[in-house]
mmCIF file of C-alpha atoms and ligand atoms in Angstrom:
data_model
loop_
_atom_site.group_PDB
_atom_site.id
_atom_site.type_symbol
_atom_site.label_atom_id
_atom_site.label_comp_id
_atom_site.label_asym_id
_atom_site.label_seq_id
_atom_site.Cartn_x
_atom_site.Cartn_y
_atom_site.Cartn_z
ATOM 1 C CA UNK A 1 -45.071 59.050 16.266
ATOM 2 C CA UNK A 2 -45.551 60.733 13.080
ATOM 3 C CA UNK A 3 -43.290 63.986 11.753
ATOM 4 C CA UNK A 4 -45.322 66.731 12.897
ATOM 5 C CA UNK A 5 -45.877 65.503 15.920
ATOM 6 C CA UNK A 6 -43.319 66.360 18.843
ATOM 7 C CA UNK A 7 -40.867 64.212 20.270
ATOM 8 C CA UNK A 8 -41.146 64.548 24.134
ATOM 9 C CA UNK A 9 -37.970 63.509 25.529
ATOM 10 C CA UNK A 10 -37.602 65.482 28.955
ATOM 11 C CA UNK A 11 -38.980 62.348 30.803
ATOM 12 C CA UNK A 12 -36.876 62.785 33.925
ATOM 13 C CA UNK A 13 -38.039 66.555 34.241
ATOM 14 C CA UNK A 14 -42.262 65.297 34.345
ATOM 15 C CA UNK A 15 -43.406 62.544 32.349
ATOM 16 C CA UNK A 16 -46.435 61.449 30.850
ATOM 17 C CA UNK A 17 -49.283 60.195 33.262
ATOM 18 C CA UNK A 18 -50.071 56.747 33.108
ATOM 19 C CA UNK A 19 -53.615 56.735 31.914
ATOM 20 C CA UNK A 20 -54.483 54.567 35.045
ATOM 21 C CA UNK A 21 -53.229 57.189 37.038
ATOM 22 C CA UNK A 22 -55.517 59.524 35.515
ATOM 23 C CA UNK A 23 -58.314 57.113 35.863
ATOM 24 C CA UNK A 24 -57.529 57.125 39.676
ATOM 25 C CA UNK A 25 -57.267 61.023 40.013
ATOM 26 C CA UNK A 26 -60.504 61.624 38.339
ATOM 27 C CA UNK A 27 -61.845 58.687 40.528
ATOM 28 C CA UNK A 28 -60.510 60.742 43.671
ATOM 29 C CA UNK A 29 -61.838 64.317 42.136
ATOM 30 C CA UNK A 30 -65.347 62.708 42.363
ATOM 31 C CA UNK A 31 -65.617 61.755 45.915
ATOM 32 C CA UNK A 32 -66.727 64.311 48.173
ATOM 33 C CA UNK A 33 -65.625 64.007 52.091
ATOM 34 C CA UNK A 34 -62.328 64.590 54.233
ATOM 35 C CA UNK A 35 -60.473 61.772 55.122
ATOM 36 C CA UNK A 36 -60.335 62.447 58.539
ATOM 37 C CA UNK A 37 -64.201 62.387 58.996
ATOM 38 C CA UNK A 38 -65.434 59.428 60.594
ATOM 39 C CA UNK A 39 -68.609 59.447 58.441
ATOM 40 C CA UNK A 40 -69.163 56.971 54.964
ATOM 41 C CA UNK A 41 -68.447 59.937 53.001
ATOM 42 C CA UNK A 42 -64.803 60.237 54.632
ATOM 43 C CA UNK A 43 -64.110 56.470 54.838
ATOM 44 C CA UNK A 44 -64.580 56.358 51.472
ATOM 45 C CA UNK A 45 -61.528 58.895 50.762
ATOM 46 C CA UNK A 46 -59.352 57.839 53.352
ATOM 47 C CA UNK A 47 -59.787 54.072 51.761
ATOM 48 C CA UNK A 48 -58.483 55.310 48.611
ATOM 49 C CA UNK A 49 -55.318 57.191 50.083
ATOM 50 C CA UNK A 50 -54.838 53.857 52.246
ATOM 51 C CA UNK A 51 -54.926 51.806 48.912
ATOM 52 C CA UNK A 52 -52.999 54.497 47.467
ATOM 53 C CA UNK A 53 -50.512 53.889 50.566
ATOM 54 C CA UNK A 54 -50.220 50.234 50.108
ATOM 55 C CA UNK A 55 -49.245 50.811 45.954
ATOM 56 C CA UNK A 56 -46.524 53.151 46.967
ATOM 57 C CA UNK A 57 -45.213 51.402 49.845
ATOM 58 C CA UNK A 58 -45.353 47.869 46.949
ATOM 59 C CA UNK A 59 -43.104 50.017 44.652
ATOM 60 C CA UNK A 60 -40.199 50.346 47.373
ATOM 61 C CA UNK A 61 -40.377 47.042 49.865
ATOM 62 C CA UNK A 62 -41.915 49.633 52.703
ATOM 63 C CA UNK A 63 -44.086 49.192 54.875
ATOM 64 C CA UNK A 64 -47.827 50.657 54.015
ATOM 65 C CA UNK A 65 -47.150 52.127 57.939
ATOM 66 C CA UNK A 66 -43.510 53.710 56.852
ATOM 67 C CA UNK A 67 -45.230 56.020 54.203
ATOM 68 C CA UNK A 68 -45.791 59.465 54.667
ATOM 69 C CA UNK A 69 -47.209 61.143 52.374
ATOM 70 C CA UNK A 70 -46.194 64.873 51.163
ATOM 71 C CA UNK A 71 -46.891 67.567 48.257
ATOM 72 C CA UNK A 72 -43.305 66.086 46.456
ATOM 73 C CA UNK A 73 -39.953 64.919 46.324
ATOM 74 C CA UNK A 74 -39.347 68.628 47.508
ATOM 75 C CA UNK A 75 -41.574 68.294 50.587
ATOM 76 C CA UNK A 76 -40.291 64.886 51.395
ATOM 77 C CA UNK A 77 -36.333 65.836 51.020
ATOM 78 C CA UNK A 78 -37.168 68.596 53.355
ATOM 79 C CA UNK A 79 -39.270 66.689 55.666
ATOM 80 C CA UNK A 80 -35.938 64.500 55.631
ATOM 81 C CA UNK A 81 -33.041 66.726 56.023
ATOM 82 C CA UNK A 82 -34.916 69.656 58.200
ATOM 83 C CA UNK A 83 -37.206 66.801 60.747
ATOM 84 C CA UNK A 84 -33.777 65.283 61.689
ATOM 85 C CA UNK A 85 -32.475 68.283 63.074
ATOM 86 C CA UNK A 86 -30.701 67.698 65.713
ATOM 87 C CA UNK A 87 -27.816 65.823 63.590
ATOM 88 C CA UNK A 88 -25.152 67.127 61.167
ATOM 89 C CA UNK A 89 -25.603 67.215 57.516
ATOM 90 C CA UNK A 90 -23.487 65.376 54.595
ATOM 91 C CA UNK A 91 -24.895 64.942 51.657
ATOM 92 C CA UNK A 92 -23.026 63.994 47.910
ATOM 93 C CA UNK A 93 -22.889 67.408 45.614
ATOM 94 C CA UNK A 94 -24.619 66.019 42.899
ATOM 95 C CA UNK A 95 -27.984 66.262 45.154
ATOM 96 C CA UNK A 96 -31.165 67.825 43.845
ATOM 97 C CA UNK A 97 -31.777 71.440 45.370
ATOM 98 C CA UNK A 98 -34.719 70.004 47.030
ATOM 99 C CA UNK A 99 -31.728 68.587 49.302
ATOM 100 C CA UNK A 100 -28.574 71.114 49.317
ATOM 101 C CA UNK A 101 -30.860 74.029 49.933
ATOM 102 C CA UNK A 102 -32.923 72.122 52.533
ATOM 103 C CA UNK A 103 -30.590 72.907 55.488
ATOM 104 C CA UNK A 104 -27.763 75.814 55.533
ATOM 105 C CA UNK A 105 -24.406 74.234 57.018
ATOM 106 C CA UNK A 106 -24.371 70.872 54.689
ATOM 107 C CA UNK A 107 -21.161 69.281 53.976
ATOM 108 C CA UNK A 108 -20.909 68.035 50.559
ATOM 109 C CA UNK A 109 -19.287 64.635 50.097
ATOM 110 C CA UNK A 110 -17.740 64.588 46.693
ATOM 111 C CA UNK A 111 -17.992 62.431 43.907
ATOM 112 C CA UNK A 112 -15.627 61.054 41.478
ATOM 113 C CA UNK A 113 -15.362 61.532 37.346
ATOM 114 C CA UNK A 114 -17.912 59.509 36.620
ATOM 115 C CA UNK A 115 -20.480 61.119 39.432
ATOM 116 C CA UNK A 116 -20.070 58.342 41.716
ATOM 117 C CA UNK A 117 -19.840 59.197 45.075
ATOM 118 C CA UNK A 118 -16.252 58.951 46.810
ATOM 119 C CA UNK A 119 -16.782 56.264 49.593
ATOM 120 C CA UNK A 120 -13.413 57.290 50.839
ATOM 121 C CA UNK A 121 -14.475 60.747 51.587
ATOM 122 C CA UNK A 122 -17.169 59.670 53.426
ATOM 123 C CA UNK A 123 -15.793 57.444 55.655
ATOM 124 C CA UNK A 124 -13.372 60.246 56.288
ATOM 125 C CA UNK A 125 -16.045 63.330 57.116
ATOM 126 C CA UNK A 126 -18.080 60.691 59.456
ATOM 127 C CA UNK A 127 -14.808 59.920 61.316
ATOM 128 C CA UNK A 128 -13.643 63.415 61.629
ATOM 129 C CA UNK A 129 -16.373 64.560 63.954
ATOM 130 C CA UNK A 130 -18.010 62.293 66.762
ATOM 131 C CA UNK A 131 -21.372 64.050 66.440
ATOM 132 C CA UNK A 132 -24.382 62.600 65.396
ATOM 133 C CA UNK A 133 -25.005 62.720 61.427
ATOM 134 C CA UNK A 134 -27.681 62.487 58.796
ATOM 135 C CA UNK A 135 -26.392 61.592 55.312
ATOM 136 C CA UNK A 136 -27.823 62.323 52.025
ATOM 137 C CA UNK A 137 -27.244 60.406 49.131
ATOM 138 C CA UNK A 138 -29.788 60.148 45.872
ATOM 139 C CA UNK A 139 -29.908 56.600 44.063
ATOM 140 C CA UNK A 140 -30.139 57.774 41.056
ATOM 141 C CA UNK A 141 -29.330 61.351 39.434
ATOM 142 C CA UNK A 142 -31.433 63.147 37.490
ATOM 143 C CA UNK A 143 -28.817 64.827 34.913
ATOM 144 C CA UNK A 144 -26.903 61.752 34.200
ATOM 145 C CA UNK A 145 -29.058 59.352 35.602
ATOM 146 C CA UNK A 146 -25.676 57.879 37.235
ATOM 147 C CA UNK A 147 -26.777 55.302 39.925
ATOM 148 C CA UNK A 148 -25.118 55.179 43.359
ATOM 149 C CA UNK A 149 -23.722 52.080 45.275
ATOM 150 C CA UNK A 150 -25.898 52.971 48.467
ATOM 151 C CA UNK A 151 -25.921 49.277 50.044
ATOM 152 C CA UNK A 152 -21.738 50.609 50.167
ATOM 153 C CA UNK A 153 -23.078 53.775 51.368
ATOM 154 C CA UNK A 154 -25.031 52.435 54.189
ATOM 155 C CA UNK A 155 -22.546 50.282 55.730
ATOM 156 C CA UNK A 156 -20.355 53.163 55.894
ATOM 157 C CA UNK A 157 -23.375 55.483 57.088
ATOM 158 C CA UNK A 158 -24.479 52.959 59.804
ATOM 159 C CA UNK A 159 -20.947 51.899 61.043
ATOM 160 C CA UNK A 160 -20.398 55.279 62.067
ATOM 161 C CA UNK A 161 -24.004 55.429 63.428
ATOM 162 C CA UNK A 162 -25.653 58.236 61.323
ATOM 163 C CA UNK A 163 -28.566 58.110 59.586
ATOM 164 C CA UNK A 164 -29.200 57.843 56.060
ATOM 165 C CA UNK A 165 -31.372 59.610 53.485
ATOM 166 C CA UNK A 166 -31.986 58.431 49.837
ATOM 167 C CA UNK A 167 -33.741 60.346 47.254
ATOM 168 C CA UNK A 168 -35.062 57.985 44.910
ATOM 169 C CA UNK A 169 -37.054 60.343 42.931
ATOM 170 C CA UNK A 170 -35.124 58.739 39.767
ATOM 171 C CA UNK A 171 -35.278 55.326 40.121
ATOM 172 C CA UNK A 172 -38.397 54.601 41.705
ATOM 173 C CA UNK A 173 -40.414 53.107 38.505
ATOM 174 C CA UNK A 174 -37.383 52.882 36.585
ATOM 175 C CA UNK A 175 -34.971 50.188 38.595
ATOM 176 C CA UNK A 176 -36.218 47.606 40.712
ATOM 177 C CA UNK A 177 -34.596 48.253 43.928
ATOM 178 C CA UNK A 178 -36.051 47.154 47.673
ATOM 179 C CA UNK A 179 -35.495 49.791 50.518
ATOM 180 C CA UNK A 180 -35.159 47.452 53.138
ATOM 181 C CA UNK A 181 -32.356 45.801 50.845
ATOM 182 C CA UNK A 182 -30.037 48.960 49.867
ATOM 183 C CA UNK A 183 -30.376 49.767 54.346
ATOM 184 C CA UNK A 184 -31.863 53.014 53.619
ATOM 185 C CA UNK A 185 -33.212 54.718 56.832
ATOM 186 C CA UNK A 186 -35.275 57.531 55.521
ATOM 187 C CA UNK A 187 -36.321 57.113 51.440
ATOM 188 C CA UNK A 188 -37.523 60.268 49.097
ATOM 189 C CA UNK A 189 -40.432 59.383 46.164
ATOM 190 C CA UNK A 190 -42.168 61.367 43.771
ATOM 191 C CA UNK A 191 -45.898 60.667 41.800
ATOM 192 C CA UNK A 192 -44.809 62.973 38.808
ATOM 193 C CA UNK A 193 -41.602 60.970 37.679
ATOM 194 C CA UNK A 194 -43.207 57.966 37.446
ATOM 195 C CA UNK A 195 -46.516 58.515 35.464
ATOM 196 C CA UNK A 196 -48.588 60.009 38.666
ATOM 197 C CA UNK A 197 -49.484 63.581 39.168
ATOM 198 C CA UNK A 198 -47.189 66.185 39.723
ATOM 199 C CA UNK A 199 -47.331 67.606 43.368
ATOM 200 C CA UNK A 200 -47.998 64.109 45.248
ATOM 201 C CA UNK A 201 -45.083 62.248 46.586
ATOM 202 C CA UNK A 202 -43.739 60.593 49.429
ATOM 203 C CA UNK A 203 -40.871 60.161 52.797
ATOM 204 C CA UNK A 204 -40.589 56.512 53.877
ATOM 205 C CA UNK A 205 -39.781 56.828 56.947
ATOM 206 C CA UNK A 206 -38.547 53.284 58.880
ATOM 207 C CA UNK A 207 -39.968 52.629 62.299
ATOM 208 C CA UNK A 208 -36.620 53.486 64.549
ATOM 209 C CA UNK A 209 -35.834 57.078 62.668
ATOM 210 C CA UNK A 210 -36.556 59.927 65.251
ATOM 211 C CA UNK A 211 -38.428 63.007 62.195
ATOM 212 C CA UNK A 212 -40.282 65.781 63.770
ATOM 213 C CA UNK A 213 -42.615 67.350 61.058
ATOM 214 C CA UNK A 214 -41.757 70.467 59.441
ATOM 215 C CA UNK A 215 -45.548 71.125 58.513
ATOM 216 C CA UNK A 216 -47.430 71.031 61.794
ATOM 217 C CA UNK A 217 -50.959 71.259 62.702
ATOM 218 C CA UNK A 218 -53.771 69.169 62.328
ATOM 219 C CA UNK A 219 -52.211 65.738 62.742
ATOM 220 C CA UNK A 220 -52.361 64.035 59.535
ATOM 221 C CA UNK A 221 -49.680 62.011 58.205
ATOM 222 C CA UNK A 222 -49.597 60.913 62.087
ATOM 223 C CA UNK A 223 -48.520 63.598 62.874
ATOM 224 C CA UNK A 224 -45.750 63.738 60.296
ATOM 225 C CA UNK A 225 -47.174 66.362 57.735
ATOM 226 C CA UNK A 226 -50.364 68.289 58.992
ATOM 227 C CA UNK A 227 -52.505 69.387 56.270
ATOM 228 C CA UNK A 228 -55.982 67.393 54.255
ATOM 229 C CA UNK A 229 -54.660 65.137 51.930
ATOM 230 C CA UNK A 230 -54.678 65.460 48.366
ATOM 231 C CA UNK A 231 -56.831 62.229 47.699
ATOM 232 C CA UNK A 232 -57.372 62.994 44.119
ATOM 233 C CA UNK A 233 -53.016 63.156 43.524
ATOM 234 C CA UNK A 234 -53.057 60.651 45.769
ATOM 235 C CA UNK A 235 -54.629 57.919 44.013
ATOM 236 C CA UNK A 236 -53.566 58.975 41.088
ATOM 237 C CA UNK A 237 -49.710 58.218 42.591
ATOM 238 C CA UNK A 238 -51.074 54.873 44.159
ATOM 239 C CA UNK A 239 -52.287 53.694 40.202
ATOM 240 C CA UNK A 240 -48.719 54.817 38.511
ATOM 241 C CA UNK A 241 -46.808 52.908 41.589
ATOM 242 C CA UNK A 242 -48.973 49.614 40.579
ATOM 243 C CA UNK A 243 -48.284 50.303 37.248
ATOM 244 C CA UNK A 244 -44.355 50.892 37.467
ATOM 245 C CA UNK A 245 -44.153 48.072 39.864
ATOM 246 C CA UNK A 246 -45.345 45.808 36.668
ATOM 247 C CA UNK A 247 -43.841 48.127 34.000
ATOM 248 C CA UNK A 248 -40.323 47.721 35.161
ATOM 249 C CA UNK A 249 -38.841 45.333 32.479
ATOM 250 C CA UNK A 250 -40.402 47.407 29.728
ATOM 251 C CA UNK A 251 -38.646 49.922 31.051
ATOM 252 C CA UNK A 252 -35.112 48.334 31.508
ATOM 253 C CA UNK A 253 -35.491 47.795 27.254
ATOM 254 C CA UNK A 254 -35.279 52.048 27.101
ATOM 255 C CA UNK A 255 -31.584 51.160 27.166
ATOM 256 C CA UNK A 256 -31.378 49.785 23.646
ATOM 257 C CA UNK A 257 -32.765 53.113 22.459
ATOM 258 C CA UNK A 258 -30.492 55.226 24.694
ATOM 259 C CA UNK A 259 -27.448 53.311 23.569
ATOM 260 C CA UNK A 260 -28.758 53.667 20.287
ATOM 261 C CA UNK A 261 -28.572 57.508 20.586
ATOM 262 C CA UNK A 262 -25.355 57.178 22.157
ATOM 263 C CA UNK A 263 -23.746 55.319 19.765
ATOM 264 C CA UNK A 264 -25.034 56.492 16.149
ATOM 265 C CA UNK A 265 -24.171 60.244 17.651
ATOM 266 C CA UNK A 266 -20.437 58.913 18.506
ATOM 267 C CA UNK A 267 -20.448 57.935 15.074
ATOM 268 C CA UNK A 268 -20.946 61.078 14.132
ATOM 269 C CA UNK A 269 -18.472 63.175 16.254
ATOM 270 C CA UNK A 270 -16.816 62.696 19.773
ATOM 271 C CA UNK A 271 -18.891 63.572 21.904
ATOM 272 C CA UNK A 272 -18.697 63.231 25.756
ATOM 273 C CA UNK A 273 -21.552 61.123 27.682
ATOM 274 C CA UNK A 274 -21.082 61.810 31.357
ATOM 275 C CA UNK A 275 -21.530 58.839 33.579
ATOM 276 C CA UNK A 276 -21.037 56.840 30.950
ATOM 277 C CA UNK A 277 -18.390 54.726 32.663
ATOM 278 C CA UNK A 278 -20.862 53.392 35.199
ATOM 279 C CA UNK A 279 -24.323 52.259 36.033
ATOM 280 C CA UNK A 280 -27.108 54.406 34.924
ATOM 281 C CA UNK A 281 -30.945 54.601 34.389
ATOM 282 C CA UNK A 282 -32.177 52.811 31.153
ATOM 283 C CA UNK A 283 -33.335 55.916 30.430
ATOM 284 C CA UNK A 284 -31.389 58.802 30.839
ATOM 285 C CA UNK A 285 -28.301 60.348 28.676
ATOM 286 C CA UNK A 286 -26.143 63.746 29.372
ATOM 287 C CA UNK A 287 -24.553 64.694 26.617
ATOM 288 C CA UNK A 288 -22.378 67.023 24.983
ATOM 289 C CA UNK A 289 -22.160 68.508 21.651
ATOM 290 C CA UNK A 290 -19.415 69.734 20.842
ATOM 291 C CA UNK A 291 -19.157 73.703 19.693
ATOM 292 C CA UNK A 292 -22.772 74.569 21.201
ATOM 293 C CA UNK A 293 -24.131 75.605 23.743
ATOM 294 C CA UNK A 294 -26.986 73.807 25.361
ATOM 295 C CA UNK A 295 -29.325 77.178 25.468
ATOM 296 C CA UNK A 296 -29.240 76.909 21.145
ATOM 297 C CA UNK A 297 -29.540 73.334 21.118
ATOM 298 C CA UNK A 298 -33.138 73.276 23.297
ATOM 299 C CA UNK A 299 -33.871 75.742 21.509
ATOM 300 C CA UNK A 300 -32.865 74.299 17.711
ATOM 301 C CA UNK A 301 -34.623 70.813 18.806
ATOM 302 C CA UNK A 302 -37.342 72.558 20.102
ATOM 303 C CA UNK A 303 -37.844 74.092 16.555
ATOM 304 C CA UNK A 304 -37.545 70.574 15.039
ATOM 305 C CA UNK A 305 -40.557 68.866 17.948
ATOM 306 C CA UNK A 306 -38.101 67.563 20.192
ATOM 307 C CA UNK A 307 -38.206 68.277 23.767
ATOM 308 C CA UNK A 308 -34.485 67.978 25.684
ATOM 309 C CA UNK A 309 -33.379 69.846 28.599
ATOM 310 C CA UNK A 310 -30.008 71.957 29.471
ATOM 311 C CA UNK A 311 -28.685 70.927 32.609
ATOM 312 C CA UNK A 312 -31.254 70.621 35.457
ATOM 313 C CA UNK A 313 -34.977 70.942 33.726
ATOM 314 C CA UNK A 314 -35.666 71.142 37.422
ATOM 315 C CA UNK A 315 -34.699 74.512 38.039
ATOM 316 C CA UNK A 316 -37.143 75.509 34.997
ATOM 317 C CA UNK A 317 -36.451 78.251 32.267
ATOM 318 C CA UNK A 318 -33.426 79.396 34.086
ATOM 319 C CA UNK A 319 -29.880 77.961 32.110
ATOM 320 C CA UNK A 320 -27.817 77.679 35.176
ATOM 321 C CA UNK A 321 -24.384 75.963 35.321
ATOM 322 C CA UNK A 322 -24.548 72.627 36.423
ATOM 323 C CA UNK A 323 -23.539 71.851 39.565
ATOM 324 C CA UNK A 324 -23.587 68.216 39.020
ATOM 325 C CA UNK A 325 -21.553 68.442 35.916
ATOM 326 C CA UNK A 326 -19.592 70.882 37.894
ATOM 327 C CA UNK A 327 -19.141 67.850 41.024
ATOM 328 C CA UNK A 328 -18.276 65.744 38.236
ATOM 329 C CA UNK A 329 -14.630 68.005 37.411
ATOM 330 C CA UNK A 330 -16.485 68.465 33.754
ATOM 331 C CA UNK A 331 -14.821 72.020 32.345
ATOM 332 C CA UNK A 332 -17.533 74.821 32.408
ATOM 333 C CA UNK A 333 -16.859 75.010 28.658
ATOM 334 C CA UNK A 334 -17.542 71.709 27.985
ATOM 335 C CA UNK A 335 -20.913 71.344 30.570
ATOM 336 C CA UNK A 336 -21.601 74.624 28.600
ATOM 337 C CA UNK A 337 -22.572 72.160 25.763
ATOM 338 C CA UNK A 338 -24.331 69.343 27.590
ATOM 339 C CA UNK A 339 -27.640 68.180 27.236
ATOM 340 C CA UNK A 340 -30.045 65.928 28.696
ATOM 341 C CA UNK A 341 -32.138 63.391 26.745
ATOM 342 C CA UNK A 342 -34.490 60.998 29.167
ATOM 343 C CA UNK A 343 -36.745 58.589 27.562
ATOM 344 C CA UNK A 344 -40.002 57.698 29.003
ATOM 345 C CA UNK A 345 -42.706 54.458 29.556
ATOM 346 C CA UNK A 346 -44.256 56.022 26.210
ATOM 347 C CA UNK A 347 -41.257 56.646 24.182
ATOM 348 C CA UNK A 348 -40.821 54.885 21.211
ATOM 349 C CA UNK A 349 -38.338 54.109 18.782
ATOM 350 C CA UNK A 350 -39.055 56.789 15.964
ATOM 351 C CA UNK A 351 -38.425 59.143 19.010
ATOM 352 C CA UNK A 352 -35.276 58.034 19.573
ATOM 353 C CA UNK A 353 -34.518 58.356 15.271
ATOM 354 C CA UNK A 354 -35.836 61.231 15.410
ATOM 355 C CA UNK A 355 -33.033 62.941 17.536
ATOM 356 C CA UNK A 356 -30.750 61.152 16.102
ATOM 357 C CA UNK A 357 -31.216 62.405 12.675
ATOM 358 C CA UNK A 358 -31.730 65.985 14.083
ATOM 359 C CA UNK A 359 -28.786 65.799 16.566
ATOM 360 C CA UNK A 360 -26.935 65.274 13.617
ATOM 361 C CA UNK A 361 -28.459 67.867 11.174
ATOM 362 C CA UNK A 362 -27.457 70.128 13.874
ATOM 363 C CA UNK A 363 -23.974 69.093 13.984
ATOM 364 C CA UNK A 364 -23.428 69.489 10.697
ATOM 365 C CA UNK A 365 -25.186 73.291 10.409
ATOM 366 C CA UNK A 366 -23.548 74.081 14.389
ATOM 367 C CA UNK A 367 -20.843 71.933 15.629
ATOM 368 C CA UNK A 368 -17.594 72.660 15.680
ATOM 369 C CA UNK A 369 -16.686 69.739 13.442
ATOM 370 C CA UNK A 370 -14.068 69.820 10.424
ATOM 371 C CA UNK A 371 -15.736 68.917 7.209
ATOM 372 C CA UNK A 372 -14.354 65.774 6.751
ATOM 373 C CA UNK A 373 -16.001 64.492 9.700
ATOM 374 C CA UNK A 374 -19.617 64.755 8.017
ATOM 375 C CA UNK A 375 -19.825 61.800 6.093
ATOM 376 C CA UNK A 376 -22.704 60.640 7.859
HETATM 377 N N1 PLP B 1 -35.416 65.252 43.903
HETATM 378 C C1 PLP B 1 -34.742 64.585 42.120
HETATM 379 C C2 PLP B 1 -33.527 63.613 41.960
HETATM 380 C C3 PLP B 1 -35.288 65.475 41.566
HETATM 381 O O1 PLP B 1 -35.340 64.954 39.764
HETATM 382 C C4 PLP B 1 -36.554 65.749 41.309
HETATM 383 C C5 PLP B 1 -37.386 66.644 40.647
HETATM 384 O O2 PLP B 1 -37.997 67.863 40.786
HETATM 385 C C6 PLP B 1 -36.929 66.305 43.074
HETATM 386 C C7 PLP B 1 -36.450 65.902 43.722
HETATM 387 C C8 PLP B 1 -38.329 66.976 43.087
HETATM 388 O O3 PLP B 1 -39.711 66.515 43.516
HETATM 389 P P1 PLP B 1 -40.726 67.171 43.237
HETATM 390 O O4 PLP B 1 -40.819 68.419 41.583
HETATM 391 O O5 PLP B 1 -41.982 66.152 43.655
HETATM 392 O O6 PLP B 1 -41.377 68.496 44.224
#
């Protein structure tokens, strides 16, 4: 990437559309017909949707019949939490707002200093009340990239008769996993986090789980989600899922640049990397620049042609204290200095180098380092 072009390092907010997905969207837009119509026009659109469903299912090891297509991760999370309505809901304290905000009385399960869900606390919360529960724990966190021990969570949840929902929006296409091996009953996916268009997602629903529709009406998606399908978006989702599946080894390589960023910055300053003590996604780094608040950093990096985010970019525009860092016990002053850097499938080594240079320059200009620490 040339010096004058921008470096986009905010892929957890939304990632670059894969060319294959763009082509599939264009193809879908070229089709006339309602997928519920029985004539040949309708059948062609139906075919495009079912091909995409197959690819999405394959990405996570589900059966196509378990995949309910939605308008995105937020809707899928709402369908999971609200659709299993007879149960009390327990969710980790670091879940996305589309989980934590989907019901009124959600009991929060604490996390440790690295952001990993406290399994003993989960066990206690489940044991304390025999009413049937729905447990919601994400596979990877959007702000820190921290990966949760879902298999252990599943064991605990199921031994207490709970249904387990997993928001895998940030994990899908970034790390390999199989939804059946994880032991998850409900799994949320979103197209625009893995190279597809925004406004499309899915909830994978295991066969034996009772879910009531939130969107009611036409009976599409086997009654789980009424509304004429967004065929073009869904086609893009399918194409992106297929490429993401084959792109997993390349995505894992991003960890080298992520680690290089963290190492070089650690040489320049005593930075805190949140969640660094546990397993993380290969592309994500949440780090604090001592003495410089995150809003200032985001603006300064933007002036330098680098896009990063402060706190959670999913709550776009408004910079609020991160509930994720707060749940990890990070003190407010330090959390105020945290930004998220997230690499994507089209990130280059030059992007990483450019960020490192800009970070060090900014820290030397505005950071709280004594001058002796600036010999970089
Ligand atoms: N869950 C997580 C972990 C996310 O990072 C996001 C990001 O927006 C969502 C859910 C919501 O997905 P969508 O943007 O498709 O509604």
